[in-house]
Amino acid sequence: MIQTIAFYLFAVLVIASAVMVIMSRNPVHSVLWLILAFFNAAGLMVLVGAEFIAMLLVIVYVGAVAVLFLFVVMMLDIDFAELRAGFIKNFPLGIAIAAILLAELVLGIGAYRVGAIELGTPDGASAPLLDRSNIESIGALLYRDYIFLFEAAGIILLVAMVGAIVLTHRKGPADARGQQDIGKQNRRRPEEATVMKQPGIGKGVDL
Amino acid sequence: MTEFFQSLGLNYEFAWFTATIAGVLLIALPLMLAVAMVIYVDRKVWAAINLRRGPNVVGPFGLLQSFADGLKVFLQETIIPSAANKGIFILAPIVTFTVALAAWAVIPFDAGVVLANINVGLLYILAISSLSVYGVVMSGWASNSKYPFFSAMRAAAQMISYEVSIGFILVCIVLFAGTFNLTGIVLGQEAFGLGLINAYVVHPLIFPIWVMFFISCLAETQRVPFDLTEAESELVAGYQTEYSSMSFALFWLGEYANILLMCSLNTLLFFGGWLPPLNIDLIPWFDIPGIIWFLLKTFFFFFMFSWVMATVPRYRYDQLMRLGWKVFLPLSLFFIVVISGYLMATGHFGGAA
């Protein structure tokens, strides 16, 4: 019974917070609702026994991605009148996307009515239930069975990262951009930075 | 504990429910007491190193100082700035406090003495500690005031940066232990060093990552020398500037609960958790309950946190970022490679998995 209560609690909260993401007027509130949605989705994952995926969802999406979202959105200065003007312009596009989503939903529910898909292996046998933890199974899949695809995906991400750095990194005279040489700063001693002066009474100091 | 409640005539589900609530209270209430005492210890250690007396008025040796502070804070008026975003302003300290308590669910105080002995305990800790940034960011934004806002931005950048290196350091420990379960990690340390010492830290490859972990913990909990989010010479009091009364106290409690959590992580991952330091029975220290060892080690690390606070000046922000991204990140990655290689070479995939 507790599972049922927990499922409905998480499911209702996911849907409600997802609705609030698009309904709230303040973008920061939107991001915070999005975080709540992620969190409840992680709860649902725990309920189906995928605790590793749930933790990854929280660590990656809530802990890193959403923080960066929030970081950017917090600093936005949004003109709501302008946003509403854009709403009329993009209205037909929005209608088209909504229609596509509705069609997909109808299709999905229709397919579900016909019967659940048999999850199985390519040769037609049903998928075996393994006596292993999530982490071991995922590790075996990623690092043994699909190692080539996994490494290829990793290399693509690495290339993308290097590309982003190359595109945004500007090389130039270090001092002009105010860049600091930490080693130089650490080597500095009081003798180079300060001087002792003994000014006479009523006289200034030459610096 | 579920069996005990079942023996009182409850059915399994309600017995489990009651047992969990009792367990939560059994952890949270002593934790709050510990936080109050630890704040006192912190101030005393700090004072002693500065050759001052520290709190010495309320109660014997000033022991009740924290409770007096708590009472004072209770009686204050809660001020909400008129330009603040009220909902989030009130929510922020609650989030900080809740998150700080939630992580304690998977901490094993002794063999089997743990609220939730889950498979992914270490990942849970990582997930929860990555949430603690939200309290700071939300409070900084909702205060609608420039110093809290600066503080929130600093906190977000700082905690994300150091989480990366903490994550990699934890991977090293998981490689050694062969499990994400915290109880399993502690049991893997039994007689680890030369069959004698119950700690991972004595291994020459683990000692340097422990040093990095300790420093990253200071940064993650925003303690001196990385307390740039509340650098009073630059940002008044940082994200707490606009807070008063209980909401301020919640930040305070959450911060120290987080610090204690990091101290206990040091104990569990590197110093053998509830196991006595040496695995020989010359002195009858196996008769001392494990929880005593656990608390002793945790408070030793808290003492180190206080010690650092009293002796080290504050870092500059760019130096903090440099340390995180240019020193710790490459070093921890390097250690992952070295430790994996070492484990492959020696065939030691230890731990009680």
Coordinates of C-alpha atoms in Angstrom, one line a residue:
Chain A
M1 CA 0.0 0.0 0.0
I2 CA 2.8 2.4 0.8
Q3 CA 4.2 1.8 -2.7
T4 CA 0.9 2.8 -4.2
I5 CA 0.6 5.9 -2.1
A6 CA 4.2 6.8 -2.9
F7 CA 3.6 6.3 -6.6
Y8 CA 0.6 8.5 -6.8
L9 CA 2.3 11.1 -4.7
F10 CA 5.3 11.2 -6.9
A11 CA 3.3 11.0 -10.1
V12 CA 0.9 13.8 -9.2
L13 CA 3.8 16.0 -8.1
V14 CA 5.7 15.4 -11.3
I15 CA 2.7 16.3 -13.4
A16 CA 1.8 19.3 -11.2
S17 CA 5.3 20.7 -11.2
A18 CA 5.7 20.1 -14.9
V19 CA 2.5 22.1 -15.5
M20 CA 3.9 24.8 -13.1
V21 CA 7.1 25.0 -15.1
I22 CA 5.2 26.4 -18.1
M23 CA 2.5 28.2 -16.1
S24 CA 4.6 30.3 -13.8
R25 CA 5.4 33.8 -14.9
N26 CA 8.7 34.2 -13.2
P27 CA 11.5 32.1 -15.0
V28 CA 13.3 31.5 -11.7
H29 CA 10.1 29.9 -10.3
S30 CA 10.0 27.8 -13.5
V31 CA 13.4 26.5 -12.9
L32 CA 12.6 25.7 -9.3
W33 CA 9.5 23.8 -10.4
L34 CA 11.6 21.9 -12.9
I35 CA 13.9 20.9 -10.1
L36 CA 10.9 19.6 -8.2
A37 CA 9.8 17.6 -11.3
F38 CA 13.3 16.1 -11.6
F39 CA 13.3 15.2 -8.0
N40 CA 9.9 13.4 -8.1
A41 CA 10.9 11.6 -11.3
A42 CA 13.9 10.3 -9.3
G43 CA 11.5 9.1 -6.7
L44 CA 9.5 7.2 -9.4
M45 CA 12.8 5.6 -10.5
V46 CA 13.5 4.4 -7.0
L47 CA 10.0 2.9 -6.9
V48 CA 10.6 0.8 -10.0
G49 CA 13.9 -0.4 -8.5
A50 CA 16.3 1.7 -10.6
E51 CA 18.1 3.3 -7.7
F52 CA 21.3 4.0 -9.7
I53 CA 19.4 5.9 -12.4
A54 CA 17.5 7.8 -9.8
M55 CA 20.8 8.9 -8.1
L56 CA 22.3 9.9 -11.4
L57 CA 19.2 11.9 -12.2
V58 CA 19.6 13.8 -9.0
I59 CA 23.4 14.2 -9.3
V60 CA 23.5 15.2 -12.9
Y61 CA 20.3 17.1 -13.6
V62 CA 19.4 18.5 -10.2
G63 CA 22.9 18.9 -8.9
A64 CA 24.7 20.3 -12.0
V65 CA 22.5 21.1 -15.0
A66 CA 19.7 22.8 -13.1
V67 CA 22.1 24.8 -11.0
L68 CA 23.6 26.2 -14.2
F69 CA 20.1 26.9 -15.5
L70 CA 19.2 28.7 -12.3
F71 CA 22.6 30.5 -12.4
V72 CA 21.8 31.9 -15.9
V73 CA 18.1 32.6 -15.4
M74 CA 18.7 34.4 -12.1
M75 CA 20.8 37.0 -13.9
L76 CA 18.2 37.6 -16.7
D77 CA 16.3 40.8 -16.8
I78 CA 13.1 39.8 -18.6
D79 CA 10.7 42.2 -20.2
F80 CA 7.3 40.5 -19.9
A81 CA 5.5 42.8 -22.3
E82 CA 8.0 41.8 -25.0
L83 CA 7.5 38.1 -24.2
R84 CA 3.8 38.5 -24.7
A85 CA 4.2 40.2 -28.1
G86 CA 6.3 37.2 -29.1
F87 CA 3.5 34.9 -28.0
I88 CA 1.1 36.2 -30.8
K89 CA 3.9 35.8 -33.4
N90 CA 4.7 32.2 -32.5
F91 CA 1.1 31.2 -31.9
P92 CA 0.7 29.1 -35.1
L93 CA 3.9 27.3 -34.5
G94 CA 2.8 26.5 -30.9
I95 CA -0.5 25.2 -32.2
A96 CA 1.3 22.9 -34.7
I97 CA 3.6 21.5 -32.0
A98 CA 0.7 20.9 -29.7
A99 CA -1.2 19.1 -32.4
I100 CA 1.8 16.8 -33.0
L101 CA 2.2 16.1 -29.3
L102 CA -1.6 15.3 -29.1
A103 CA -1.3 13.0 -32.0
E104 CA 1.6 11.2 -30.5
L105 CA -0.2 10.9 -27.2
V106 CA -3.3 9.4 -28.9
L107 CA -1.1 7.0 -30.9
G108 CA 0.7 6.0 -27.7
I109 CA -2.4 5.3 -25.7
G110 CA -3.9 3.5 -28.7
A111 CA -0.8 1.2 -28.9
Y112 CA -0.9 0.6 -25.2
R113 CA -4.6 -0.5 -25.4
V114 CA -3.6 -3.1 -27.9
G115 CA -1.3 -4.7 -25.4
A116 CA 2.1 -4.2 -23.7
I117 CA 5.3 -4.7 -25.6
E118 CA 7.1 -7.9 -24.7
L119 CA 10.5 -6.8 -23.6
G120 CA 12.8 -9.5 -24.8
T121 CA 16.1 -10.4 -26.5
P122 CA 16.5 -10.2 -30.3
D123 CA 16.0 -14.0 -30.7
G124 CA 12.5 -13.7 -29.2
A125 CA 13.1 -15.0 -25.7
S126 CA 11.9 -12.9 -22.9
A127 CA 14.5 -10.8 -21.1
P128 CA 16.1 -12.7 -18.3
L129 CA 15.9 -11.3 -14.7
L130 CA 19.4 -11.0 -13.5
D131 CA 20.5 -11.5 -10.0
R132 CA 22.7 -8.5 -10.1
S133 CA 22.6 -4.9 -8.8
N134 CA 21.8 -2.1 -11.2
I135 CA 25.3 -0.8 -11.1
E136 CA 26.8 -4.1 -12.1
S137 CA 24.4 -4.6 -14.9
I138 CA 24.9 -1.1 -16.3
G139 CA 28.6 -1.4 -15.9
A140 CA 28.6 -4.7 -17.8
L141 CA 26.5 -3.3 -20.6
L142 CA 28.5 0.0 -21.0
Y143 CA 32.0 -1.3 -20.4
R144 CA 31.8 -4.8 -21.9
D145 CA 28.9 -5.3 -24.3
Y146 CA 28.8 -1.9 -25.9
I147 CA 32.3 -0.6 -25.1
F148 CA 32.9 0.6 -28.6
L149 CA 29.7 2.7 -28.9
F150 CA 30.3 4.0 -25.4
E151 CA 33.8 5.1 -26.1
A152 CA 32.7 6.7 -29.4
A153 CA 30.1 8.7 -27.6
G154 CA 32.8 9.8 -25.1
I155 CA 35.1 10.9 -27.8
I156 CA 32.3 12.9 -29.5
L157 CA 31.6 14.7 -26.3
L158 CA 35.3 15.3 -25.8
V159 CA 35.6 16.8 -29.3
A160 CA 32.6 19.0 -28.6
M161 CA 34.2 20.2 -25.4
V162 CA 37.5 20.9 -27.0
G163 CA 35.7 22.7 -29.8
A164 CA 33.8 24.9 -27.4
I165 CA 37.0 25.8 -25.5
V166 CA 38.9 26.5 -28.8
L167 CA 36.0 28.8 -30.0
T168 CA 35.7 30.8 -26.8
H169 CA 39.4 30.9 -25.7
R170 CA 41.1 34.1 -26.8
K171 CA 44.8 34.3 -26.7
G172 CA 46.4 37.6 -26.3
P173 CA 48.8 39.6 -24.2
A174 CA 48.1 38.3 -20.7
D175 CA 48.5 41.7 -19.0
A176 CA 46.1 43.5 -21.2
R177 CA 43.3 41.2 -20.2
G178 CA 44.2 41.5 -16.6
Q179 CA 45.2 37.8 -16.4
Q180 CA 47.3 37.0 -13.3
D181 CA 50.4 35.0 -13.0
I182 CA 49.8 33.0 -9.8
G183 CA 53.4 31.9 -9.5
K184 CA 54.6 35.5 -9.7
Q185 CA 52.1 36.5 -7.1
N186 CA 53.2 33.7 -4.8
R187 CA 56.9 34.6 -5.2
R188 CA 56.4 38.2 -4.1
R189 CA 58.0 39.0 -0.8
P190 CA 57.4 41.9 1.5
E191 CA 60.8 43.4 0.7
E192 CA 59.7 44.0 -2.9
A193 CA 56.3 45.3 -2.0
T194 CA 56.9 47.7 0.9
V195 CA 59.4 50.4 1.7
M196 CA 60.1 52.0 5.0
K197 CA 60.2 55.8 5.1
Q198 CA 61.1 58.2 7.9
P199 CA 59.6 61.5 6.8
G200 CA 60.6 64.6 8.7
I201 CA 58.0 66.6 10.6
G202 CA 55.9 68.8 8.2
K203 CA 57.3 67.1 5.1
G204 CA 55.6 64.8 2.7
V205 CA 56.9 61.5 1.3
D206 CA 58.1 60.8 -2.2
L207 CA 56.6 57.6 -3.6
Chain B
M1 CA 13.4 -2.1 14.8
T2 CA 10.5 -3.2 12.6
E3 CA 10.3 -6.5 14.4
F4 CA 9.9 -4.7 17.7
F5 CA 6.9 -2.8 16.5
Q6 CA 5.5 -5.9 14.9
S7 CA 5.7 -7.6 18.2
L8 CA 3.4 -4.8 19.6
G9 CA 0.7 -6.1 17.3
L10 CA 1.1 -3.8 14.2
N11 CA 1.0 -5.3 10.8
Y12 CA 4.3 -5.2 8.8
E13 CA 3.7 -2.0 6.8
F14 CA 2.7 0.1 9.7
A15 CA 5.4 -1.4 11.9
W16 CA 7.9 -0.5 9.2
F17 CA 6.5 3.0 8.9
T18 CA 6.6 3.6 12.7
A19 CA 10.1 2.1 12.9
T20 CA 11.3 4.5 10.2
I21 CA 9.8 7.5 11.9
A22 CA 11.4 6.5 15.2
G23 CA 14.7 6.0 13.4
V24 CA 14.5 9.4 11.8
L25 CA 13.9 11.0 15.2
L26 CA 16.6 8.9 16.8
I27 CA 19.1 10.4 14.3
A28 CA 17.8 13.9 13.9
L29 CA 17.3 14.9 17.6
P30 CA 20.8 13.8 18.8
L31 CA 22.2 15.4 15.7
M32 CA 20.6 18.7 16.6
L33 CA 22.0 18.4 20.1
A34 CA 25.4 17.6 18.6
V35 CA 25.2 20.6 16.4
A36 CA 24.5 22.9 19.4
M37 CA 27.5 21.4 21.2
V38 CA 29.7 21.5 18.2
I39 CA 29.1 25.2 17.7
Y40 CA 30.3 25.7 21.3
V41 CA 33.3 23.5 20.6
D42 CA 34.1 25.4 17.5
R43 CA 34.0 28.7 19.3
K44 CA 36.1 27.4 22.2
V45 CA 38.8 26.0 19.9
W46 CA 38.9 29.1 17.9
A47 CA 39.1 31.2 21.1
A48 CA 41.9 28.9 22.6
I49 CA 44.0 29.3 19.5
N50 CA 43.5 33.1 19.6
L51 CA 44.4 33.0 23.4
R52 CA 40.9 34.1 24.3
R53 CA 38.4 32.5 26.7
G54 CA 35.5 32.0 24.4
P55 CA 32.0 31.6 25.6
N56 CA 32.1 31.1 29.4
V57 CA 29.1 32.9 30.9
V58 CA 26.0 30.8 30.2
G59 CA 26.1 27.6 32.3
P60 CA 29.2 25.8 33.5
F61 CA 32.2 26.7 31.2
G62 CA 29.6 28.3 28.9
L63 CA 28.3 25.0 27.9
L64 CA 24.8 26.3 27.5
Q65 CA 25.8 29.2 25.2
S66 CA 24.3 27.6 22.0
F67 CA 21.0 27.0 23.8
A68 CA 20.9 30.6 24.9
D69 CA 21.6 31.7 21.3
G70 CA 18.8 29.4 20.1
L71 CA 16.4 30.8 22.6
K72 CA 17.3 34.3 21.7
V73 CA 16.8 33.5 18.0
F74 CA 13.4 32.0 18.8
L75 CA 12.2 35.1 20.4
Q76 CA 13.3 37.4 17.7
E77 CA 10.9 38.9 15.1
T78 CA 11.0 37.3 11.6
I79 CA 11.7 40.1 9.2
I80 CA 10.9 39.6 5.5
P81 CA 12.1 42.4 3.3
S82 CA 9.3 44.0 1.4
A83 CA 11.0 43.6 -1.9
A84 CA 11.8 40.0 -1.3
N85 CA 10.3 37.1 -3.2
K86 CA 8.4 35.9 -0.2
G87 CA 7.7 32.2 -1.0
I88 CA 11.3 31.4 -2.0
F89 CA 12.7 33.6 0.8
I90 CA 10.9 31.4 3.4
L91 CA 11.6 28.2 1.5
A92 CA 15.4 28.7 1.2
P93 CA 16.4 28.1 4.9
I94 CA 14.0 25.1 5.0
V95 CA 15.6 23.6 2.0
T96 CA 19.1 24.1 3.5
F97 CA 18.1 22.5 6.8
T98 CA 16.1 19.6 5.3
V99 CA 18.9 18.7 2.9
A100 CA 21.5 18.8 5.6
L101 CA 19.5 16.3 7.7
A102 CA 18.4 14.1 4.8
A103 CA 22.0 13.0 4.0
W104 CA 22.3 11.4 7.5
A105 CA 19.8 8.6 6.5
V106 CA 22.6 6.5 5.0
I107 CA 25.4 7.1 7.5
P108 CA 26.2 3.9 9.4
F109 CA 27.0 4.7 13.0
D110 CA 27.9 1.1 13.8
A111 CA 27.6 -2.3 12.1
G112 CA 24.0 -2.4 11.1
V113 CA 23.1 0.8 12.9
V114 CA 21.9 2.8 9.9
L115 CA 18.5 4.1 8.9
A116 CA 18.7 3.1 5.2
N117 CA 21.3 0.6 4.3
I118 CA 21.0 1.2 0.5
N119 CA 23.2 -0.1 -2.3
V120 CA 24.0 3.3 -3.6
G121 CA 24.7 5.0 -0.3
L122 CA 27.7 7.0 -1.5
L123 CA 25.9 8.2 -4.6
Y124 CA 23.0 9.2 -2.3
I125 CA 25.4 11.3 -0.3
L126 CA 26.8 12.9 -3.4
A127 CA 23.3 13.6 -4.7
I128 CA 22.1 15.2 -1.5
S129 CA 25.2 17.2 -1.0
S130 CA 24.8 18.6 -4.5
L131 CA 21.3 19.8 -3.4
S132 CA 22.7 21.9 -0.6
V133 CA 23.7 24.6 -3.1
Y134 CA 20.0 25.4 -3.7
G135 CA 19.3 26.8 -0.3
V136 CA 22.1 29.3 -0.7
V137 CA 21.2 30.2 -4.3
M138 CA 17.5 30.6 -3.5
S139 CA 18.1 32.7 -0.5
G140 CA 20.5 34.9 -2.4
W141 CA 18.1 35.5 -5.2
A142 CA 15.0 35.8 -3.2
S143 CA 16.5 38.4 -0.8
N144 CA 16.5 40.9 -3.7
S145 CA 19.6 42.5 -2.4
K146 CA 23.0 42.8 -4.0
Y147 CA 25.3 41.2 -1.5
P148 CA 23.2 38.1 -1.0
F149 CA 23.0 37.8 -4.8
F150 CA 26.8 38.0 -5.2
S151 CA 27.1 35.4 -2.5
A152 CA 24.6 33.1 -4.2
M153 CA 26.6 33.2 -7.5
R154 CA 29.8 32.5 -5.7
A155 CA 28.3 29.6 -3.9
A156 CA 26.9 28.1 -7.0
A157 CA 30.2 28.2 -8.9
Q158 CA 32.2 27.1 -5.9
M159 CA 30.1 24.1 -4.9
I160 CA 29.8 22.8 -8.5
S161 CA 33.6 23.1 -8.9
Y162 CA 34.5 21.2 -5.8
E163 CA 31.7 18.6 -6.3
V164 CA 33.6 17.4 -9.4
S165 CA 36.8 16.7 -7.5
I166 CA 34.9 15.1 -4.6
G167 CA 33.1 12.9 -7.1
F168 CA 36.4 11.7 -8.6
I169 CA 37.9 11.1 -5.1
L170 CA 34.9 9.0 -4.1
V171 CA 35.4 7.0 -7.3
C172 CA 38.9 6.1 -6.1
I173 CA 37.5 4.9 -2.8
V174 CA 34.8 2.9 -4.6
L175 CA 37.4 1.2 -6.7
F176 CA 39.2 0.1 -3.6
A177 CA 36.1 -1.0 -1.8
G178 CA 34.3 -2.5 -4.7
T179 CA 30.9 -1.2 -3.4
F180 CA 28.9 2.0 -3.1
N181 CA 27.4 0.8 0.2
L182 CA 28.9 2.7 3.1
T183 CA 28.8 -0.2 5.5
G184 CA 30.6 -2.3 2.8
I185 CA 33.2 0.4 2.5
V186 CA 33.9 0.5 6.2
L187 CA 34.0 -3.3 6.4
G188 CA 36.5 -3.3 3.5
Q189 CA 38.9 -1.3 5.7
E190 CA 39.2 -4.0 8.4
A191 CA 42.8 -5.0 8.7
F192 CA 43.6 -3.1 5.5
G193 CA 47.0 -1.6 6.4
L194 CA 49.5 -4.5 6.8
G195 CA 46.7 -6.6 8.3
L196 CA 46.9 -4.4 11.3
I197 CA 45.4 -0.9 10.7
N198 CA 41.7 -0.4 10.1
A199 CA 41.9 2.5 7.7
Y200 CA 42.2 3.1 4.0
V201 CA 44.3 6.3 4.6
V202 CA 47.5 4.4 5.4
H203 CA 47.8 3.3 1.8
P204 CA 50.4 5.5 0.0
L205 CA 48.0 6.0 -2.9
I206 CA 45.0 6.9 -0.7
F207 CA 46.7 9.4 1.6
P208 CA 47.1 12.1 -1.0
I209 CA 43.5 11.8 -2.1
W210 CA 42.4 12.0 1.5
V211 CA 44.3 15.3 1.8
M212 CA 42.4 16.5 -1.4
F213 CA 39.2 15.2 0.0
F214 CA 39.6 17.1 3.3
I215 CA 40.4 20.4 1.5
S216 CA 37.4 19.8 -0.9
C217 CA 35.2 19.2 2.2
L218 CA 36.2 22.6 3.5
A219 CA 35.3 24.2 0.2
E220 CA 32.1 22.2 -0.1
T221 CA 30.8 23.3 3.3
Q222 CA 32.1 26.8 2.8
R223 CA 34.3 26.8 5.8
V224 CA 37.4 29.0 6.3
P225 CA 39.6 29.4 4.2
F226 CA 36.9 29.0 1.5
D227 CA 34.1 30.9 3.1
L228 CA 33.8 33.4 0.3
T229 CA 30.1 33.1 0.2
E230 CA 29.9 34.8 3.6
A231 CA 33.1 36.8 3.5
E232 CA 32.1 39.5 5.9
S233 CA 34.7 42.0 4.7
E234 CA 33.2 41.9 1.2
L235 CA 29.6 40.7 1.4
V236 CA 28.3 41.7 4.8
A237 CA 27.1 38.2 5.8
G238 CA 26.6 36.8 2.3
Y239 CA 23.4 35.0 1.6
Q240 CA 22.2 35.3 5.2
T241 CA 22.3 39.1 5.2
E242 CA 18.5 39.7 5.0
Y243 CA 17.6 36.8 7.4
S244 CA 16.7 37.0 11.0
S245 CA 15.2 34.9 13.7
M246 CA 14.4 31.2 13.1
S247 CA 15.1 31.3 9.3
F248 CA 18.6 32.5 10.2
A249 CA 19.0 29.8 12.8
L250 CA 17.9 27.1 10.2
F251 CA 20.8 28.2 8.0
W252 CA 23.1 28.0 11.0
L253 CA 22.0 24.5 12.0
G254 CA 22.1 23.3 8.4
E255 CA 25.6 24.6 7.9
Y256 CA 26.9 22.8 11.0
A257 CA 25.0 19.6 10.2
N258 CA 26.6 19.6 6.8
I259 CA 30.1 20.1 8.4
L260 CA 29.4 17.2 10.8
L261 CA 28.3 15.1 7.8
M262 CA 31.6 15.8 6.0
C263 CA 33.6 14.9 9.1
S264 CA 31.7 11.6 9.4
L265 CA 32.4 11.0 5.7
N266 CA 36.1 11.5 6.3
T267 CA 35.8 8.9 9.1
L268 CA 33.8 6.4 7.1
L269 CA 35.7 6.5 3.9
F270 CA 39.3 6.9 5.0
F271 CA 39.6 6.2 8.7
G272 CA 37.7 3.0 9.2
G273 CA 34.3 4.3 10.5
W274 CA 33.3 2.5 13.7
L275 CA 36.2 0.1 13.7
P276 CA 38.9 0.7 16.3
P277 CA 42.2 2.0 14.8
L278 CA 44.2 -1.2 15.1
N279 CA 42.9 -4.7 14.4
I280 CA 44.7 -6.3 17.4
D281 CA 43.2 -7.1 20.7
L282 CA 46.1 -6.1 23.0
I283 CA 44.0 -3.4 24.6
P284 CA 40.3 -4.3 25.0
W285 CA 39.1 -1.8 22.5
F286 CA 36.8 -4.1 20.7
D287 CA 34.7 -3.9 23.9
I288 CA 34.2 -0.2 23.3
P289 CA 31.0 0.2 21.2
G290 CA 31.6 1.0 17.6
I291 CA 29.5 4.1 17.8
I292 CA 31.9 5.6 20.3
W293 CA 34.8 5.1 17.9
F294 CA 32.8 6.6 15.1
L295 CA 31.9 9.7 17.2
L296 CA 35.5 10.1 18.5
K297 CA 36.9 10.1 15.0
T298 CA 34.2 12.4 13.7
F299 CA 34.8 14.9 16.4
F300 CA 38.5 14.7 15.8
F301 CA 37.8 15.8 12.2
F302 CA 35.6 18.5 13.5
F303 CA 38.5 19.7 15.7
M304 CA 40.6 19.8 12.5
F305 CA 38.0 21.9 10.8
S306 CA 38.1 24.4 13.7
W307 CA 41.8 24.3 13.8
V308 CA 41.9 25.3 10.1
M309 CA 39.4 28.0 10.7
A310 CA 41.6 29.6 13.4
T311 CA 44.9 29.4 11.6
V312 CA 44.3 30.0 7.8
P313 CA 43.4 33.3 6.1
R314 CA 40.7 33.4 3.5
Y315 CA 41.4 32.5 -0.1
R316 CA 40.9 34.9 -2.9
Y317 CA 38.1 33.9 -5.2
D318 CA 40.1 33.4 -8.4
Q319 CA 42.6 31.3 -6.4
L320 CA 39.8 29.1 -5.1
M321 CA 38.6 28.5 -8.7
R322 CA 42.2 27.8 -9.8
L323 CA 42.7 25.3 -7.0
G324 CA 39.4 23.5 -7.9
W325 CA 39.7 23.3 -11.6
K326 CA 43.5 23.4 -12.3
V327 CA 44.9 21.5 -9.4
F328 CA 42.3 19.2 -7.8
L329 CA 40.5 18.1 -11.0
P330 CA 43.6 17.0 -12.9
L331 CA 45.1 15.5 -9.8
S332 CA 42.1 13.5 -8.9
L333 CA 41.7 12.3 -12.5
F334 CA 45.4 11.2 -12.4
F335 CA 44.8 9.3 -9.2
I336 CA 41.8 7.5 -10.7
V337 CA 44.1 6.3 -13.5
V338 CA 46.9 5.3 -11.1
I339 CA 44.7 3.6 -8.7
S340 CA 42.8 1.6 -11.4
G341 CA 46.2 0.6 -12.8
Y342 CA 47.4 -0.4 -9.3
L343 CA 44.3 -2.5 -8.6
M344 CA 44.6 -4.2 -12.0
A345 CA 48.2 -5.0 -11.4
T346 CA 47.8 -6.3 -7.9
G347 CA 44.5 -8.0 -8.5
H348 CA 43.3 -6.5 -5.2
F349 CA 39.6 -5.9 -5.6
G350 CA 39.0 -5.9 -1.9
G351 CA 36.2 -5.0 0.3
A352 CA 33.5 -7.1 1.8
A353 CA 31.3 -7.0 -1.3

